[in-house]
PDB file of C-alpha atoms in Angstrom:
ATOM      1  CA  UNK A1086       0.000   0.000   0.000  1.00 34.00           C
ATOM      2  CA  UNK A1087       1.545   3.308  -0.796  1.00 39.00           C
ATOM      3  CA  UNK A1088       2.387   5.962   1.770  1.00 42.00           C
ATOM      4  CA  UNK A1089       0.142   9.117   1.563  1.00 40.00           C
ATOM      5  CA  UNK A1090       1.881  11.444  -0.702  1.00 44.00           C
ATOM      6  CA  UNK A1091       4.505  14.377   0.840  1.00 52.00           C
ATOM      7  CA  UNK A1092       2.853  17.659   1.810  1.00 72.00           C
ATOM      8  CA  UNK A1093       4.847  20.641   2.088  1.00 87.00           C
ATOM      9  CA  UNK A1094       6.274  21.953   5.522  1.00 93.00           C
ATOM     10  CA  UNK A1095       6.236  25.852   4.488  1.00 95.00           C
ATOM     11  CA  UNK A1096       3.473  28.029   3.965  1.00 95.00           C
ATOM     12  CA  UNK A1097       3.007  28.723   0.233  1.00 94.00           C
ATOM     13  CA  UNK A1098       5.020  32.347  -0.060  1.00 95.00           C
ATOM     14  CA  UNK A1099       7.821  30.486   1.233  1.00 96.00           C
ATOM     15  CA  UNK A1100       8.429  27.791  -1.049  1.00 96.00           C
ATOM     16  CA  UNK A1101       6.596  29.378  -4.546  1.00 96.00           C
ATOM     17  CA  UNK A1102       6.395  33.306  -4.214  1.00 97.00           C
ATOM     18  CA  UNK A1103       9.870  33.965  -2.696  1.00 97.00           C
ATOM     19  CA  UNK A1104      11.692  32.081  -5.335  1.00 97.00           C
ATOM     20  CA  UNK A1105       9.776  33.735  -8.299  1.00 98.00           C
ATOM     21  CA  UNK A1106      10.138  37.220  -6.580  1.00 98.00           C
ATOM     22  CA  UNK A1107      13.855  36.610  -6.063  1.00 97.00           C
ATOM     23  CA  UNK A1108      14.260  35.805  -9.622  1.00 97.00           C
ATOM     24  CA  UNK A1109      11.859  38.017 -11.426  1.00 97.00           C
ATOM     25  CA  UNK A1110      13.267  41.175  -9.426  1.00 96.00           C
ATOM     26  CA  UNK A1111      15.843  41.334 -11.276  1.00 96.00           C
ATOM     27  CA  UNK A1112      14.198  41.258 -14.513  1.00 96.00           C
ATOM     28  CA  UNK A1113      12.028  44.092 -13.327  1.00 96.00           C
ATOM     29  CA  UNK A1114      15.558  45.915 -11.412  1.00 95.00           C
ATOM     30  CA  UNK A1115      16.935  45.900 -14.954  1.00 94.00           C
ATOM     31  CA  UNK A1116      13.876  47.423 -16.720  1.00 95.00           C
ATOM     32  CA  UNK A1117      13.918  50.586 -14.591  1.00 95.00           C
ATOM     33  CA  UNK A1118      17.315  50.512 -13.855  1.00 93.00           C
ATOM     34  CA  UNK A1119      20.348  51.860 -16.271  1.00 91.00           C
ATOM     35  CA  UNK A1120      22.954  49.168 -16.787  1.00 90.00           C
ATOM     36  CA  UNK A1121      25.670  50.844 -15.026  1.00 91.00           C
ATOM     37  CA  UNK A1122      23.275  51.694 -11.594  1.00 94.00           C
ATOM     38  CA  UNK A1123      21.891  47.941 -11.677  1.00 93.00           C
ATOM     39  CA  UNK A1124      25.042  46.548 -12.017  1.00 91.00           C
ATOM     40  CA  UNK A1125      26.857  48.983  -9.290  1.00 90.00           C
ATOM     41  CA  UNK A1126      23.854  47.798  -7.072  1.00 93.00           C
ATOM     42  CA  UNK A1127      23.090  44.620  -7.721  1.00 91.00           C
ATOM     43  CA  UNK A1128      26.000  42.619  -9.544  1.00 85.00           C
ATOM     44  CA  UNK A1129      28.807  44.812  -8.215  1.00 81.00           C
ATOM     45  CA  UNK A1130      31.149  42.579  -5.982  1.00 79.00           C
ATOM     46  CA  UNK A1131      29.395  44.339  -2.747  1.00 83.00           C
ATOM     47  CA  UNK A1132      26.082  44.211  -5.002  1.00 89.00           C
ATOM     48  CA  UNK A1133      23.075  43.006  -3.508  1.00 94.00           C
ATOM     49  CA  UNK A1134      22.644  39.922  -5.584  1.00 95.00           C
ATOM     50  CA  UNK A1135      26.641  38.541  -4.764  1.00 92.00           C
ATOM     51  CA  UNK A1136      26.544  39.415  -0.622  1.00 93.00           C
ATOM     52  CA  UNK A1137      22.661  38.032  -0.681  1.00 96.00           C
ATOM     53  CA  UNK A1138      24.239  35.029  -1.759  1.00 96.00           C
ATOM     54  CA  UNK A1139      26.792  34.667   0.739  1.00 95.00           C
ATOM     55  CA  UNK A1140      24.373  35.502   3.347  1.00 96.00           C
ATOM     56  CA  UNK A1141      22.001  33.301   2.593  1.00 98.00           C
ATOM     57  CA  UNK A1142      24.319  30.146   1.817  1.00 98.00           C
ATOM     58  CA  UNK A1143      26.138  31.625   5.512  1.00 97.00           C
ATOM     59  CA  UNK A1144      22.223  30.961   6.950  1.00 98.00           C
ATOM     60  CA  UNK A1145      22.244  27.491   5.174  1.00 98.00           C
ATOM     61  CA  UNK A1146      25.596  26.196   6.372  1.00 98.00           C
ATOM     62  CA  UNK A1147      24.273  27.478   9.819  1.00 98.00           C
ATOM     63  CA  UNK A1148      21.081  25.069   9.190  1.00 98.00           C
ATOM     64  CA  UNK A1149      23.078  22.480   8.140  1.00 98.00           C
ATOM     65  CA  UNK A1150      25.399  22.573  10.984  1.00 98.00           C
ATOM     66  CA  UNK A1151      22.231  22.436  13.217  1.00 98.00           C
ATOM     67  CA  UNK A1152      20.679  19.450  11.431  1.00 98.00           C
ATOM     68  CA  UNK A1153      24.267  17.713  11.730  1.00 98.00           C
ATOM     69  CA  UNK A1154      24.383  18.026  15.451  1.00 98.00           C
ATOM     70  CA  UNK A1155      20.547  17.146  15.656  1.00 97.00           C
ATOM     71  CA  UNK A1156      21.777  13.805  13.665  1.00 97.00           C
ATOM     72  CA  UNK A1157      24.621  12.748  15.566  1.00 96.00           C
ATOM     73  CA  UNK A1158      22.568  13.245  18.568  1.00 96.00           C
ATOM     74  CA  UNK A1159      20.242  10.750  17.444  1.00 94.00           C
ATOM     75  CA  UNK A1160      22.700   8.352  16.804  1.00 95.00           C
ATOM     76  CA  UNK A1161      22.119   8.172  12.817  1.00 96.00           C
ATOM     77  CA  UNK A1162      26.097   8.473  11.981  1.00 96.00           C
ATOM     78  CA  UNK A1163      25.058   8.204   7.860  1.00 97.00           C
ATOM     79  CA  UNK A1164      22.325  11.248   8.182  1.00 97.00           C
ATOM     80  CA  UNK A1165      24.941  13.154  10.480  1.00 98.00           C
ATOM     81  CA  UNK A1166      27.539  12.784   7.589  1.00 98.00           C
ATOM     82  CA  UNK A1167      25.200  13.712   5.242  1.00 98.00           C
ATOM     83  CA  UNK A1168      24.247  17.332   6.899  1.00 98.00           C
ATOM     84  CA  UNK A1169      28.135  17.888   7.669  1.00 98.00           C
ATOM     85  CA  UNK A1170      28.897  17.459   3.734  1.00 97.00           C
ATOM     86  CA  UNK A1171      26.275  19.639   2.939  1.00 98.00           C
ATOM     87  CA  UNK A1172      27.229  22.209   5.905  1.00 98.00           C
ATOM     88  CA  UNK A1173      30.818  22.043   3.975  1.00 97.00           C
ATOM     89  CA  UNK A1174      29.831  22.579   0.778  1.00 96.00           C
ATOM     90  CA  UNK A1175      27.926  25.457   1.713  1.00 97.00           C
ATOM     91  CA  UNK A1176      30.654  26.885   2.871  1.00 96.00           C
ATOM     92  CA  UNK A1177      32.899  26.067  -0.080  1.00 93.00           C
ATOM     93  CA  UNK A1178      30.363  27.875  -1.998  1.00 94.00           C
ATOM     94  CA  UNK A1179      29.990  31.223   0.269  1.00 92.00           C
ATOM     95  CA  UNK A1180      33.665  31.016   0.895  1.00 89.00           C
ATOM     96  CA  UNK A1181      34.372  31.186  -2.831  1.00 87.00           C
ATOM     97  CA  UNK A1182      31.710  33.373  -3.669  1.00 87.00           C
ATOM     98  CA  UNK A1183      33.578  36.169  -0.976  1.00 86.00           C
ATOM     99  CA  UNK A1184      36.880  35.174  -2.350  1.00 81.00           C
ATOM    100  CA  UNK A1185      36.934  34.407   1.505  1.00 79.00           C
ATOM    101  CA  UNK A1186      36.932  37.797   2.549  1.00 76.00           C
ATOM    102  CA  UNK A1187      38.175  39.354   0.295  1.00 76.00           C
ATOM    103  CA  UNK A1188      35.860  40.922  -1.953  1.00 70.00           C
ATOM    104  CA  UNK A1189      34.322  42.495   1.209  1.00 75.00           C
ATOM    105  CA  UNK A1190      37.795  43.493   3.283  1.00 75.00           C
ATOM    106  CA  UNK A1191      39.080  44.449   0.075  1.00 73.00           C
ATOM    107  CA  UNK A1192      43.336  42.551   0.668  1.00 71.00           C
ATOM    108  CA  UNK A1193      45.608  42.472  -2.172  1.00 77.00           C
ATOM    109  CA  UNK A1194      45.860  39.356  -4.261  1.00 74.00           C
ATOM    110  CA  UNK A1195      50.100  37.699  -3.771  1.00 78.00           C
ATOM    111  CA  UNK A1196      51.672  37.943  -6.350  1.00 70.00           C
ATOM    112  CA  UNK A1197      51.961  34.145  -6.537  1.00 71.00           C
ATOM    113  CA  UNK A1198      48.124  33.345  -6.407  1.00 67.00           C
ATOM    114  CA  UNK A1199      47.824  36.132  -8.890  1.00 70.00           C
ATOM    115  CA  UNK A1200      49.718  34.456 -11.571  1.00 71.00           C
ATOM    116  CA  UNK A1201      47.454  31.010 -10.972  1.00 71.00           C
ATOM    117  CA  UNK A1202      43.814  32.771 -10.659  1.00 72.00           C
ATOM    118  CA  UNK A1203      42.489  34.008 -13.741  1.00 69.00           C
ATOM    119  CA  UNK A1204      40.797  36.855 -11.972  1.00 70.00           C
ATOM    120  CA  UNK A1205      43.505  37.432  -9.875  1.00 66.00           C
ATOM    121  CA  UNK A1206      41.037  37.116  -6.691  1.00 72.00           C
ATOM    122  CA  UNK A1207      41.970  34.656  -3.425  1.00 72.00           C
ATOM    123  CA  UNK A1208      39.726  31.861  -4.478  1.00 71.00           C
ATOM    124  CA  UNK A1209      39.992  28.673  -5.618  1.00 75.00           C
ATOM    125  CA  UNK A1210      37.498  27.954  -8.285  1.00 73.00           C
ATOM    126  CA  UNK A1211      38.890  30.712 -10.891  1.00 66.00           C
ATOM    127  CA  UNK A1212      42.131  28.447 -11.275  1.00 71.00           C
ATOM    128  CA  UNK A1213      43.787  28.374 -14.345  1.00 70.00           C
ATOM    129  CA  UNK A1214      42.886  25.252 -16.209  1.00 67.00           C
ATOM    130  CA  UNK A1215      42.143  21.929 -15.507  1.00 64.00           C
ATOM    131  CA  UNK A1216      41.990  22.639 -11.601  1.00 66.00           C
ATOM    132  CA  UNK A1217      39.493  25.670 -12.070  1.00 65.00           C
ATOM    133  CA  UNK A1218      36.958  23.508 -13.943  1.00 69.00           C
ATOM    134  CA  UNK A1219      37.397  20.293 -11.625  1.00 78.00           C
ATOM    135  CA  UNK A1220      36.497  22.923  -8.515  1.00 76.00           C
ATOM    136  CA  UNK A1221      33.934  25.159 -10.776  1.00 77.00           C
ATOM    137  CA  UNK A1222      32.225  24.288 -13.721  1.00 84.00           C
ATOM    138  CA  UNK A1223      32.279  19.959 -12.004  1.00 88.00           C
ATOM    139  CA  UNK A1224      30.643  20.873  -8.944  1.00 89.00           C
ATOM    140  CA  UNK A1225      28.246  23.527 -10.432  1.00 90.00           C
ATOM    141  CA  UNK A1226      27.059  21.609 -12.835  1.00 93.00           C
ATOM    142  CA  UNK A1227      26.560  18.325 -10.496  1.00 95.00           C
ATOM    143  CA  UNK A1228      24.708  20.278  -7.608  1.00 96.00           C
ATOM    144  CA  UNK A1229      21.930  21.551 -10.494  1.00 96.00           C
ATOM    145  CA  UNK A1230      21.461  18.123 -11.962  1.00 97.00           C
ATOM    146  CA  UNK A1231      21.423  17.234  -8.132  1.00 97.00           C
ATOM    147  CA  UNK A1232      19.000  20.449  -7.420  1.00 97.00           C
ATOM    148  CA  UNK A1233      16.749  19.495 -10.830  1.00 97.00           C
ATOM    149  CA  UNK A1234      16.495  16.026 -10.666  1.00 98.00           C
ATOM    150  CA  UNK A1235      16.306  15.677  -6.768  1.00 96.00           C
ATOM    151  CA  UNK A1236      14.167  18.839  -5.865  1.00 96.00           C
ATOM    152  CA  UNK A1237      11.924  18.997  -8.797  1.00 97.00           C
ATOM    153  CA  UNK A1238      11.170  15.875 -10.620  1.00 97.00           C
ATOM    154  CA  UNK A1239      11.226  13.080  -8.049  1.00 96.00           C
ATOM    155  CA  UNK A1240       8.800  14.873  -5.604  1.00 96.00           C
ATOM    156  CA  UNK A1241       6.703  15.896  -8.292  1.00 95.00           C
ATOM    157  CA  UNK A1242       6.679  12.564  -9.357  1.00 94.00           C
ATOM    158  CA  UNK A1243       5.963  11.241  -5.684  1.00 93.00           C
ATOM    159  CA  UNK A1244       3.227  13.387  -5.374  1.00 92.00           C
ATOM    160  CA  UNK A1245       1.621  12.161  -9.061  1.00 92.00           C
ATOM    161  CA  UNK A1246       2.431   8.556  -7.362  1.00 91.00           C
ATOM    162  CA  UNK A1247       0.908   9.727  -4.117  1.00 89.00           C
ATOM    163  CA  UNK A1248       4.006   8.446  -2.270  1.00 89.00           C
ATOM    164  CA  UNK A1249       5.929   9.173   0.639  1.00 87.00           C
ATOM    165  CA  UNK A1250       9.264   8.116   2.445  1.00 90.00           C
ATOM    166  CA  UNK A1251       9.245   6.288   5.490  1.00 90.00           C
ATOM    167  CA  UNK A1252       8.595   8.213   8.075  1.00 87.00           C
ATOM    168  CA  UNK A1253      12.024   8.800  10.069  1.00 88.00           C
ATOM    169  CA  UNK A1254      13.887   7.135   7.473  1.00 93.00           C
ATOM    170  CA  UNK A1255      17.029   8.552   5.534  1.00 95.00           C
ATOM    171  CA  UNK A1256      14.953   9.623   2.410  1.00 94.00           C
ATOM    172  CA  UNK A1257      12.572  11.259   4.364  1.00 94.00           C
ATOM    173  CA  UNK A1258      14.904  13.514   6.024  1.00 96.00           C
ATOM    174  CA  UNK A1259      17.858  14.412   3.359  1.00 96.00           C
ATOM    175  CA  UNK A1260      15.604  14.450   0.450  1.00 96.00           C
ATOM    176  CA  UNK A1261      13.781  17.217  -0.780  1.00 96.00           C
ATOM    177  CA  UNK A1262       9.943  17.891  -0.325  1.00 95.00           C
ATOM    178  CA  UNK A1263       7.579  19.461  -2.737  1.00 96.00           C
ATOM    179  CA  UNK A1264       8.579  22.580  -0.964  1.00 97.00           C
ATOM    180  CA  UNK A1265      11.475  22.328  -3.126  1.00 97.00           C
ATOM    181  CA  UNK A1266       9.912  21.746  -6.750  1.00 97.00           C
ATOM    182  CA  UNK A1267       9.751  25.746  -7.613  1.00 97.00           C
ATOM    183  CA  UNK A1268      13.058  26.852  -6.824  1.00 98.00           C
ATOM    184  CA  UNK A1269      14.578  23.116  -7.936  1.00 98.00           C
ATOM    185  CA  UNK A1270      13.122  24.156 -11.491  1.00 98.00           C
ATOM    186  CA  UNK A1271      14.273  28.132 -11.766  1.00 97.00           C
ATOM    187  CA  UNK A1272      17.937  27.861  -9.803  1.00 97.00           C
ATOM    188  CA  UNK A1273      19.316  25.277 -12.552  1.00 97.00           C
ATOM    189  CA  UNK A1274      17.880  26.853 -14.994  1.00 96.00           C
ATOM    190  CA  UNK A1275      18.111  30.196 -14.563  1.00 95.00           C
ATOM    191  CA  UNK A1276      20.908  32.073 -16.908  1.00 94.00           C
ATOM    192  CA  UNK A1277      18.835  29.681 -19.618  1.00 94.00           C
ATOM    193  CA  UNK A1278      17.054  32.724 -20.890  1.00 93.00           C
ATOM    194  CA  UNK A1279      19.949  34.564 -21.639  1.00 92.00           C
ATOM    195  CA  UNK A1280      22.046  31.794 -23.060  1.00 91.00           C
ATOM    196  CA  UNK A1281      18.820  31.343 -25.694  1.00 93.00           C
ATOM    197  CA  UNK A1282      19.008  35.190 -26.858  1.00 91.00           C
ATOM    198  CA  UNK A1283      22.958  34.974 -27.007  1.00 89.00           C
ATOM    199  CA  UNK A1284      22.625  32.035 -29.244  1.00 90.00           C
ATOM    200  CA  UNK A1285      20.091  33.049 -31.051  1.00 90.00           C
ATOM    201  CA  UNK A1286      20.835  36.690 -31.280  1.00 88.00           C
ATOM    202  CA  UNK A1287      24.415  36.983 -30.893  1.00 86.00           C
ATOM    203  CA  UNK A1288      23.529  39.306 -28.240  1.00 88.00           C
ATOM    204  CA  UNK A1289      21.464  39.655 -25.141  1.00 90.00           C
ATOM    205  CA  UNK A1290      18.558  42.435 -25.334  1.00 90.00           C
ATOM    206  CA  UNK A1291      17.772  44.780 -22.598  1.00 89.00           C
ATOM    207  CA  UNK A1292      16.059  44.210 -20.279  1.00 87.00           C
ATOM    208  CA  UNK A1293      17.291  40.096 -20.185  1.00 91.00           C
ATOM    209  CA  UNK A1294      20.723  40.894 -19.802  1.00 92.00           C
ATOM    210  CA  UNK A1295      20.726  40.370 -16.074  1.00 94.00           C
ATOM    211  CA  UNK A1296      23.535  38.543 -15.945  1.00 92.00           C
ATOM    212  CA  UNK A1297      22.649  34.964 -15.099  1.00 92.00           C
ATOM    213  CA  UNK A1298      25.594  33.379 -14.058  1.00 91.00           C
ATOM    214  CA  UNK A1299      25.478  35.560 -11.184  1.00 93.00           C
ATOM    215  CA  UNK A1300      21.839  35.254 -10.428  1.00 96.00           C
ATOM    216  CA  UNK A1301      21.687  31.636 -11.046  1.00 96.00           C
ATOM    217  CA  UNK A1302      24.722  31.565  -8.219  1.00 95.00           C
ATOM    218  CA  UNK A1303      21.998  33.256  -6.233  1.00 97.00           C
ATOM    219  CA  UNK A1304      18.832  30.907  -7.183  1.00 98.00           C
ATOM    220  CA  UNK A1305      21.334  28.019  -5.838  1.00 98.00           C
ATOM    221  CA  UNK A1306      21.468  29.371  -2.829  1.00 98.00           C
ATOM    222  CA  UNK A1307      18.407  30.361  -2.358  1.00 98.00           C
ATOM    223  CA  UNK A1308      17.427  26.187  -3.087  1.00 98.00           C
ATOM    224  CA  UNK A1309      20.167  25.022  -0.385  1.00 98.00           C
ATOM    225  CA  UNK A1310      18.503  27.799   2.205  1.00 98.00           C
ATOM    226  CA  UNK A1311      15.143  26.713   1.484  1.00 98.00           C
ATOM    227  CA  UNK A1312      16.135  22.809   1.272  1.00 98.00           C
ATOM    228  CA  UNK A1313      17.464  23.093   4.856  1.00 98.00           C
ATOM    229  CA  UNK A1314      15.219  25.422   6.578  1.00 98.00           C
ATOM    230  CA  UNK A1315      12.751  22.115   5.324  1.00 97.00           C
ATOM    231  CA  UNK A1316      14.621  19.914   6.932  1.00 97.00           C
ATOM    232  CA  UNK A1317      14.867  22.066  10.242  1.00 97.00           C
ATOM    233  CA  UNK A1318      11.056  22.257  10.435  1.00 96.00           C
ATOM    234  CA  UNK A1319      10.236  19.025  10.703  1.00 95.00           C
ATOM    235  CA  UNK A1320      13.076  18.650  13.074  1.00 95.00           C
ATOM    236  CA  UNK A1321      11.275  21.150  15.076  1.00 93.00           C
ATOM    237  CA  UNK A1322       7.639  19.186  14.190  1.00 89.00           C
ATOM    238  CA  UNK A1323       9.337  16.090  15.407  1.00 84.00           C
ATOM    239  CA  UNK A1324      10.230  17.312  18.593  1.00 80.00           C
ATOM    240  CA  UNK A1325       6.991  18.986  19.686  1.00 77.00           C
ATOM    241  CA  UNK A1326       5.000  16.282  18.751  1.00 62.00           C
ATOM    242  CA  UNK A1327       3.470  14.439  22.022  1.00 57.00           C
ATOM    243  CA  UNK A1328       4.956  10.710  22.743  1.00 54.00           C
ATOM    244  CA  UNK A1329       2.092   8.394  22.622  1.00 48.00           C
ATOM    245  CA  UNK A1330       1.018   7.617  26.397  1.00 47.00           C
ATOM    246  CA  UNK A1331       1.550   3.997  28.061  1.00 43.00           C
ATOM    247  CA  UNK A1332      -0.994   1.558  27.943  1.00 41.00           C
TER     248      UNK A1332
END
């Protein structure tokens, strides 16, 4: 008999109108905005769209890190390891988003790193080379097949199923719920709009020239954020929820 189908954990303009807003906003910043002022105040290093996406992958490493400890406490040593990877790679990806600091303190790049870092920046995944796709393009590319695949298809297709994980098992906790299915479908593909007009065009017309690599960056984290803040409310569900009394 199959389980009743997953419901989502967050009220609606969590999971479907935050998502769209974040993504859209910048369609509508650049239609009332001159290039030079949106990208001063949005794409800019200390722009809003490159620090929102530090802070909010800095809230879902903190999430993560909560939902590890939470984990090990339990004694479930596979879903603890789980929630620490994820904690790291959030912080891989803030870290190297910041250029660990230094896009926001502003330090000179040495002279040595400069010559290996093809934007001359203290980060890793700009490398020259072979190294700068194996810790760019490889990982980018994975976590939005991951993000697709993961946090849009297979719940939708649970929910067409009207199936469910175990409760308390391993799926049920690390994967994602419907909650997921709207921003698992824009973050992957969300610079898709302007690759089409560049291809097609040659060029990208105003007002889709957003710059998509940077607000897809974004739309990842805002996926990872929302995928964890998930997980930390049914944490939260789980614990409130009254112990059946002795017979």
């Amino acid at each position: 008999m199959p389980h009743q189908t997953d419901d989502t954990v967050l009220p609606r303009w969590a999971w479907l109108g935050v998502p769209l807003a974040i993504y859209f906003a910048h369609y509508v910043a650049r239609a009332v905005l001159d290039a030079p002022v949106y990208d001063a105040w949005l794409l800019h290093e200390s722009g809003l769209t490159e620090v929102g996406t530090v802070i909010v992958l800095a809230m879902a490493c903190i999430g993560g890190v909560v939902a590890t400890v939470w984990a090990f406490q339990r004694g479930d040593r596979v879903l603890a390891g789980f929630f620490a990877l994820f904690s790291l790679g959030c912080l891989y990806f803030g870290g190297e988003e910041a250029s660990w600091g230094q896009h926001w303190f502003g330090w000179a790049t040495p002279d040595q790193w400069r010559a290996l870092n093809n934007q001359a920046e203290t980060n890793l995944h700009n490398s020259n080379s072979l190294a700068g796709s194996l810790l760019d393009q490889l990982p980018r590319n994975l976590l939005a097949i991951a993000m697709l695949v993961g946090g849009c298809i297979l719940p939708i297709r649970r929910w067409l199923r009207g199936r469910s994980y175990a409760q308390g098992s391993f799926g049920y906790w690390a994967m994602p719920t419907f909650d997921c299915v709207v921003i698992g479908f824009v973050a992957p593909l969300a610079s898709i709009p302007e690759k089409l007009f560049e291809a097609a065009l040659g060029d990208v017309p105003y007002p889709f020239d957003i710059d998509g690599g940077e607000v897809k960056e974004l739309m990842f984290a805002v996926f990872l954020c929302l995928y964890i803040v998930t997980v930390l409310v049914r944490i939260r569900r789980k614990a409130i929820t009254p112990r059946p009394s002795a017979a």
